[in-house]
Amino acid sequence: MTKCKLEYIWLDGYQPTQSLRSKTKIVDDFSGKVEDAEQWSFDGSSTEQAPGGSSDCLLKPVYVCPDPARLGTGFLVMCEVLDHEGNPHRTNGRATIDDNDDDFWFGFEQEYTIWNPDTNKPVGFPVEGFPGPQGPYYCSVGHGKAVGREIVEEHLELCLAAGLNVEGINAEVMMGQWEFQIFAKGAALAGDQIWVARYLLERTAEKYDMSINWHCKPVQGDWNGSGMHANFSNTLLRTCGSKDVYDAVCQAFEPRIKSHIDVYGADNDQRLTGLHETQSIDKFSYGVSDRGASIRIPIVTVQKGWKGYLEDRRPASNADPYMVASAIITTVKSAKLPVGA
């Protein structure tokens, strides 16, 4: 029988930002199907998810893909966390998503910074002082500009080999800052793939004695923060052909600023300042092609006769994509649409 390595991955209970945890289960002749991955358990008292006297938490597999970075046969198993009674744990953001029919499509733009633990700075930053100002690093090519590419390229190949729907990568505005984009039809699936991609990135960086900094403002001063822009649509937005409908959906977000910011990532006030292509954290705005707005209406949506998608630019790089998607879906469904829409 073929011995298969199943890497069970879950989110811990640390606050304000959850971390990834994982452990390996060896099984015989695994099919690769999520329904054939057994439920497992872990010590929740070691992950801030249970008291020591009743420490068992359950792992419910929800997404499986090949693990291309291991010898032999391996799979990555993304899991929801359940309490010992089998109910969604309070830290389980995936269970809050109201998208049973996968009507919502999400494309997340995940920014991150490759971090040098020896200097405690982004990779490429000098030991003393700073590199030259922003400008040449975005989508850059060449020595001294595109720093850390070996990690980025290896990560991309692993994601593609795992079957993740990565739609692109690029160097970002700050030196050592990069981005990958993942799209999925179904909010939960989009979150699953972002978390698996984050896991693969962390594991790849280990090989190079580097770490991944998910903080939304890793370097203070005149440097861009890191976001996880959420591009989203549902059947309504993809087919309505109505500016009035788009206005109504966007306007539904304005009275819900706090409920969104609460789940859009820790320390986001350091990033959402109104500078560096952001709107202020306590304000809401939307506009066509406006990267300084809370929500951008892409020009392609207008060109296609108001049939397309929206981009919420506020989620931080350290946000939980499950919670981001859950909040967006709830708000879109609350929109007061014009008569006949």
Short mmCIF file of C-alpha atoms in Angstrom, two decimals:
data_model
loop_
_atom_site.label_atom_id
_atom_site.label_comp_id
_atom_site.label_asym_id
_atom_site.label_seq_id
_atom_site.Cartn_x
_atom_site.Cartn_y
_atom_site.Cartn_z
CA MET A 1 0.00 0.00 0.00
CA THR A 2 1.12 3.55 -0.74
CA LYS A 3 1.89 5.58 2.34
CA CYS A 4 0.43 9.06 1.99
CA LYS A 5 1.35 12.15 4.00
CA LEU A 6 -1.69 14.29 4.82
CA GLU A 7 -0.82 17.72 6.20
CA TYR A 8 -3.81 18.91 8.23
CA ILE A 9 -3.85 22.73 8.32
CA TRP A 10 -5.99 24.95 10.56
CA LEU A 11 -6.20 28.40 12.15
CA ASP A 12 -5.38 28.82 15.82
CA GLY A 13 -7.09 31.05 18.36
CA TYR A 14 -4.46 33.75 18.74
CA GLN A 15 -5.74 37.31 18.69
CA PRO A 16 -5.88 39.78 17.08
CA THR A 17 -4.36 37.75 14.23
CA GLN A 18 -4.75 34.00 13.86
CA SER A 19 -1.78 31.89 12.84
CA LEU A 20 -1.54 28.76 10.76
CA ARG A 21 -0.98 25.41 12.47
CA SER A 22 -0.42 22.02 10.87
CA LYS A 23 0.48 18.42 11.60
CA THR A 24 1.01 15.30 9.51
CA LYS A 25 -1.15 12.19 9.39
CA ILE A 26 0.17 9.08 7.62
CA VAL A 27 -2.51 6.99 5.90
CA ASP A 28 -2.68 4.21 3.32
CA ASP A 29 -3.77 4.82 -0.27
CA PHE A 30 -5.56 8.14 0.15
CA SER A 31 -7.88 9.00 -2.74
CA GLY A 32 -7.18 12.74 -2.73
CA LYS A 33 -10.88 13.50 -2.16
CA VAL A 34 -11.93 15.68 0.74
CA GLU A 35 -14.77 13.33 1.67
CA ASP A 36 -12.21 10.57 2.27
CA ALA A 37 -10.11 12.66 4.67
CA GLU A 38 -10.96 11.60 8.20
CA GLN A 39 -11.85 14.03 10.95
CA TRP A 40 -8.93 14.48 13.35
CA SER A 41 -8.28 16.30 16.62
CA PHE A 42 -5.65 18.44 18.32
CA ASP A 43 -4.78 19.98 21.67
CA GLY A 44 -6.70 23.23 21.74
CA SER A 45 -5.11 24.25 25.03
CA SER A 46 -1.85 24.81 23.11
CA THR A 47 -3.48 27.01 20.47
CA GLU A 48 -5.67 29.32 22.59
CA GLN A 49 -8.77 27.36 21.58
CA ALA A 50 -9.63 25.26 24.65
CA PRO A 51 -8.89 24.95 28.38
CA GLY A 52 -6.47 22.28 29.57
CA GLY A 53 -9.20 20.36 31.36
CA SER A 54 -11.20 19.91 28.16
CA SER A 55 -8.61 20.42 25.49
CA ASP A 56 -9.75 18.41 22.47
CA CYS A 57 -10.74 20.36 19.37
CA LEU A 58 -11.79 18.71 16.13
CA LEU A 59 -10.45 19.18 12.61
CA LYS A 60 -13.05 18.95 9.84
CA PRO A 61 -11.43 18.65 6.39
CA VAL A 62 -12.97 21.07 3.88
CA TYR A 63 -10.41 21.30 1.06
CA VAL A 64 -7.72 18.92 -0.21
CA CYS A 65 -5.02 19.43 -2.82
CA PRO A 66 -1.70 17.76 -3.68
CA ASP A 67 1.35 18.71 -1.61
CA PRO A 68 4.02 19.18 -4.30
CA ALA A 69 6.86 20.06 -1.91
CA ARG A 70 7.17 16.66 -0.25
CA LEU A 71 8.76 13.45 -1.47
CA GLY A 72 6.37 10.62 -2.15
CA THR A 73 2.63 11.12 -2.07
CA GLY A 74 1.36 14.03 -0.05
CA PHE A 75 -1.74 16.16 0.29
CA LEU A 76 -2.60 19.45 1.99
CA VAL A 77 -5.83 19.27 3.99
CA MET A 78 -7.39 22.60 4.94
CA CYS A 79 -9.67 22.20 7.95
CA GLU A 80 -12.34 24.00 9.91
CA VAL A 81 -12.02 23.90 13.68
CA LEU A 82 -14.93 22.44 15.64
CA ASP A 83 -15.36 22.28 19.40
CA HIS A 84 -15.46 18.94 21.21
CA GLU A 85 -19.22 18.72 20.58
CA GLY A 86 -18.78 19.11 16.83
CA ASN A 87 -20.01 22.70 16.55
CA PRO A 88 -18.08 25.42 14.71
CA HIS A 89 -15.48 26.87 17.08
CA ARG A 90 -15.72 30.58 17.89
CA THR A 91 -12.48 31.05 15.86
CA ASN A 92 -13.99 29.40 12.77
CA GLY A 93 -14.60 32.23 10.31
CA ARG A 94 -15.34 29.88 7.43
CA ALA A 95 -18.50 28.65 9.12
CA THR A 96 -19.95 32.19 9.08
CA ILE A 97 -20.02 32.47 5.26
CA ASP A 98 -23.56 32.66 3.86
CA ASP A 99 -22.86 31.41 0.35
CA ASN A 100 -24.25 27.89 0.17
CA ASP A 101 -24.83 28.08 -3.59
CA ASP A 102 -21.38 29.55 -4.40
CA ASP A 103 -23.06 32.49 -6.09
CA PHE A 104 -20.33 34.83 -4.83
CA TRP A 105 -17.01 34.87 -6.66
CA PHE A 106 -13.93 36.30 -4.96
CA GLY A 107 -10.52 37.32 -6.22
CA PHE A 108 -8.11 38.18 -3.41
CA GLU A 109 -4.94 40.20 -4.03
CA GLN A 110 -2.67 38.98 -1.24
CA GLU A 111 0.24 41.29 -0.48
CA TYR A 112 3.05 40.29 1.88
CA THR A 113 6.60 41.22 2.80
CA ILE A 114 9.56 38.84 2.74
CA TRP A 115 11.26 39.51 6.07
CA ASN A 116 14.91 39.09 7.01
CA PRO A 117 14.99 37.97 10.67
CA ASP A 118 18.70 38.85 10.95
CA THR A 119 18.11 42.54 10.22
CA ASN A 120 14.45 42.63 11.32
CA LYS A 121 13.70 44.45 8.07
CA PRO A 122 12.28 43.58 4.65
CA VAL A 123 14.63 41.58 2.47
CA GLY A 124 16.87 43.97 0.53
CA PHE A 125 16.78 46.75 3.11
CA PRO A 126 20.28 47.76 4.30
CA VAL A 127 21.28 46.96 7.87
CA GLU A 128 21.44 50.68 8.63
CA GLY A 129 18.99 53.17 7.18
CA PHE A 130 16.69 52.58 4.22
CA PRO A 131 16.87 51.86 0.50
CA GLY A 132 16.00 54.49 -2.07
CA PRO A 133 12.41 55.81 -1.98
CA GLN A 134 9.47 53.97 -3.53
CA GLY A 135 9.00 54.15 -7.25
CA PRO A 136 11.32 51.64 -8.93
CA TYR A 137 10.22 48.54 -7.01
CA TYR A 138 6.63 48.06 -8.25
CA CYS A 139 6.53 45.33 -10.93
CA SER A 140 10.30 45.71 -11.10
CA VAL A 141 13.02 43.71 -12.80
CA GLY A 142 16.70 43.72 -11.94
CA HIS A 143 19.21 43.52 -9.12
CA GLY A 144 18.53 45.82 -6.20
CA LYS A 145 14.90 46.29 -7.19
CA ALA A 146 13.17 42.89 -7.41
CA VAL A 147 14.49 41.35 -4.21
CA GLY A 148 13.42 37.89 -3.04
CA ARG A 149 12.32 36.62 -6.44
CA GLU A 150 13.68 33.10 -5.79
CA ILE A 151 11.14 32.62 -2.97
CA VAL A 152 8.32 34.15 -5.00
CA GLU A 153 8.94 32.00 -8.06
CA GLU A 154 9.28 28.78 -6.08
CA HIS A 155 6.07 29.58 -4.25
CA LEU A 156 4.24 30.21 -7.52
CA GLU A 157 5.32 26.84 -8.93
CA LEU A 158 4.22 25.05 -5.78
CA CYS A 159 0.80 26.73 -5.86
CA LEU A 160 0.26 25.81 -9.50
CA ALA A 161 1.39 22.23 -8.91
CA ALA A 162 -1.04 22.03 -5.99
CA GLY A 163 -3.88 23.09 -8.29
CA LEU A 164 -4.49 26.48 -6.68
CA ASN A 165 -6.05 29.02 -9.03
CA VAL A 166 -3.30 31.62 -8.87
CA GLU A 167 -3.95 34.25 -11.51
CA GLY A 168 -0.77 36.27 -11.18
CA ILE A 169 2.14 37.57 -9.12
CA ASN A 170 4.05 40.85 -9.04
CA ALA A 171 6.54 42.84 -7.04
CA GLU A 172 4.83 45.54 -5.01
CA VAL A 173 5.53 49.19 -4.20
CA MET A 174 7.89 48.68 -1.23
CA MET A 175 11.15 46.80 -1.65
CA GLY A 176 10.75 43.20 -0.49
CA GLN A 177 6.96 43.42 -0.83
CA TRP A 178 5.18 41.07 -3.26
CA GLU A 179 1.68 39.95 -4.19
CA PHE A 180 -0.14 36.92 -5.51
CA GLN A 181 -3.74 36.80 -6.70
CA ILE A 182 -6.18 33.91 -6.31
CA PHE A 183 -9.68 33.69 -7.79
CA ALA A 184 -12.41 31.17 -6.99
CA LYS A 185 -16.11 30.72 -7.69
CA GLY A 186 -17.40 30.38 -4.15
CA ALA A 187 -16.37 32.45 -1.14
CA ALA A 188 -15.31 29.50 1.02
CA LEU A 189 -13.18 28.03 -1.76
CA ALA A 190 -11.44 31.38 -2.29
CA GLY A 191 -10.60 31.49 1.41
CA ASP A 192 -9.41 27.88 1.39
CA GLN A 193 -7.01 28.55 -1.44
CA ILE A 194 -5.65 31.77 0.07
CA TRP A 195 -4.90 29.97 3.35
CA VAL A 196 -3.23 27.03 1.60
CA ALA A 197 -1.18 29.47 -0.49
CA ARG A 198 -0.15 31.32 2.68
CA TYR A 199 0.88 28.01 4.22
CA LEU A 200 3.01 27.12 1.19
CA LEU A 201 4.61 30.56 1.26
CA GLU A 202 5.54 30.26 4.93
CA ARG A 203 7.02 26.82 4.32
CA THR A 204 8.98 28.00 1.27
CA ALA A 205 10.46 30.93 3.19
CA GLU A 206 11.69 28.52 5.88
CA LYS A 207 14.10 26.99 3.34
CA TYR A 208 15.74 30.36 2.76
CA ASP A 209 15.95 31.30 6.46
CA MET A 210 13.45 34.05 5.78
CA SER A 211 10.00 34.70 7.24
CA ILE A 212 6.80 36.18 5.83
CA ASN A 213 5.53 39.36 7.43
CA TRP A 214 1.77 39.63 7.02
CA HIS A 215 1.47 42.88 9.00
CA CYS A 216 -0.37 45.60 7.09
CA LYS A 217 2.24 48.28 7.88
CA PRO A 218 5.53 46.44 8.44
CA VAL A 219 7.66 49.57 7.94
CA GLN A 220 6.52 52.90 9.35
CA GLY A 221 6.95 56.09 7.37
CA ASP A 222 6.57 56.85 3.69
CA TRP A 223 6.21 53.21 2.64
CA ASN A 224 3.14 51.47 1.28
CA GLY A 225 1.28 49.14 3.60
CA SER A 226 0.18 45.64 2.63
CA GLY A 227 -3.41 44.83 1.77
CA MET A 228 -5.57 41.96 0.60
CA HIS A 229 -7.92 43.71 -1.81
CA ALA A 230 -11.14 41.74 -2.22
CA ASN A 231 -12.64 41.66 -5.71
CA PHE A 232 -16.15 40.27 -5.54
CA SER A 233 -19.32 39.69 -7.53
CA ASN A 234 -22.54 37.74 -7.44
CA THR A 235 -25.11 37.04 -10.15
CA LEU A 236 -26.69 40.44 -9.52
CA LEU A 237 -23.46 42.36 -10.12
CA ARG A 238 -22.41 40.16 -13.02
CA THR A 239 -25.68 40.60 -14.93
CA CYS A 240 -27.64 43.67 -13.77
CA GLY A 241 -26.41 46.20 -16.33
CA SER A 242 -27.46 49.02 -14.02
CA LYS A 243 -25.47 51.87 -12.48
CA ASP A 244 -28.30 52.33 -9.98
CA VAL A 245 -27.85 48.78 -8.71
CA TYR A 246 -24.12 49.32 -8.29
CA ASP A 247 -24.78 52.55 -6.43
CA ALA A 248 -27.22 50.75 -4.12
CA VAL A 249 -24.76 47.95 -3.37
CA CYS A 250 -21.91 50.37 -2.69
CA GLN A 251 -24.12 52.56 -0.50
CA ALA A 252 -25.01 49.52 1.63
CA PHE A 253 -21.40 49.48 2.86
CA GLU A 254 -21.38 53.04 4.24
CA PRO A 255 -23.38 52.48 7.46
CA ARG A 256 -21.43 49.29 8.14
CA ILE A 257 -17.90 50.71 8.33
CA LYS A 258 -17.22 49.33 11.82
CA SER A 259 -18.49 45.82 11.15
CA HIS A 260 -16.14 45.57 8.18
CA ILE A 261 -13.09 47.17 9.77
CA ASP A 262 -13.53 44.85 12.77
CA VAL A 263 -12.69 41.86 10.56
CA TYR A 264 -10.43 43.53 7.99
CA GLY A 265 -7.20 42.92 9.91
CA ALA A 266 -5.33 44.10 12.98
CA ASP A 267 -3.61 47.51 13.03
CA ASN A 268 -5.35 48.54 9.82
CA ASP A 269 -5.47 52.10 11.14
CA GLN A 270 -1.73 52.24 10.41
CA ARG A 271 -2.45 51.45 6.76
CA LEU A 272 -5.81 53.12 6.05
CA THR A 273 -4.66 56.71 6.49
CA GLY A 274 -5.91 58.31 3.29
CA LEU A 275 -2.38 58.10 1.88
CA HIS A 276 -0.60 55.46 -0.21
CA GLU A 277 -3.68 54.56 -2.27
CA THR A 278 -6.08 54.17 0.67
CA GLN A 279 -9.15 55.85 2.11
CA SER A 280 -9.11 56.84 5.81
CA ILE A 281 -10.23 54.03 8.11
CA ASP A 282 -13.21 56.01 9.50
CA LYS A 283 -14.52 57.18 6.12
CA PHE A 284 -16.29 55.48 3.25
CA SER A 285 -16.24 56.34 -0.43
CA TYR A 286 -16.59 54.60 -3.77
CA GLY A 287 -15.82 55.59 -7.31
CA VAL A 288 -14.90 54.42 -10.78
CA SER A 289 -11.17 53.66 -11.09
CA ASP A 290 -10.55 55.37 -7.73
CA ARG A 291 -7.75 53.60 -5.85
CA GLY A 292 -8.09 56.12 -3.03
CA ALA A 293 -11.66 54.99 -2.37
CA SER A 294 -12.91 52.34 0.02
CA ILE A 295 -14.52 50.52 -2.88
CA ARG A 296 -13.30 50.87 -6.45
CA ILE A 297 -15.62 50.27 -9.36
CA PRO A 298 -13.29 48.87 -12.05
CA ILE A 299 -13.45 50.63 -15.38
CA VAL A 300 -13.99 47.27 -17.10
CA THR A 301 -17.27 46.90 -15.18
CA VAL A 302 -18.48 50.22 -16.62
CA GLN A 303 -17.22 49.40 -20.10
CA LYS A 304 -19.20 46.16 -20.05
CA GLY A 305 -22.40 48.07 -19.34
CA TRP A 306 -22.33 47.82 -15.56
CA LYS A 307 -21.84 44.07 -15.55
CA GLY A 308 -18.87 42.89 -13.53
CA TYR A 309 -17.47 43.19 -10.04
CA LEU A 310 -16.38 45.52 -7.24
CA GLU A 311 -13.12 45.84 -5.32
CA ASP A 312 -13.08 46.47 -1.57
CA ARG A 313 -9.62 47.95 -1.01
CA ARG A 314 -9.78 48.04 2.79
CA PRO A 315 -8.91 44.47 3.89
CA ALA A 316 -5.40 44.25 5.30
CA SER A 317 -2.82 41.64 4.35
CA ASN A 318 -3.23 39.96 7.74
CA ALA A 319 -7.03 39.65 7.50
CA ASP A 320 -8.82 36.30 7.46
CA PRO A 321 -10.26 35.91 3.93
CA TYR A 322 -13.13 33.86 5.36
CA MET A 323 -14.19 36.72 7.63
CA VAL A 324 -13.69 39.31 4.88
CA ALA A 325 -15.89 37.35 2.48
CA SER A 326 -18.51 36.75 5.17
CA ALA A 327 -18.81 40.48 5.92
CA ILE A 328 -18.98 41.45 2.25
CA ILE A 329 -21.67 38.88 1.47
CA THR A 330 -23.80 39.99 4.41
CA THR A 331 -23.59 43.63 3.32
CA VAL A 332 -24.29 42.96 -0.37
CA LYS A 333 -27.38 40.96 0.60
CA SER A 334 -28.58 43.87 2.75
CA ALA A 335 -28.55 46.38 -0.12
CA LYS A 336 -31.82 48.20 -0.79
CA LEU A 337 -32.06 47.70 -4.53
CA PRO A 338 -34.06 49.92 -6.90
CA VAL A 339 -37.51 48.69 -7.83
CA GLY A 340 -37.36 46.09 -10.57
CA ALA A 341 -33.71 45.16 -9.97
#
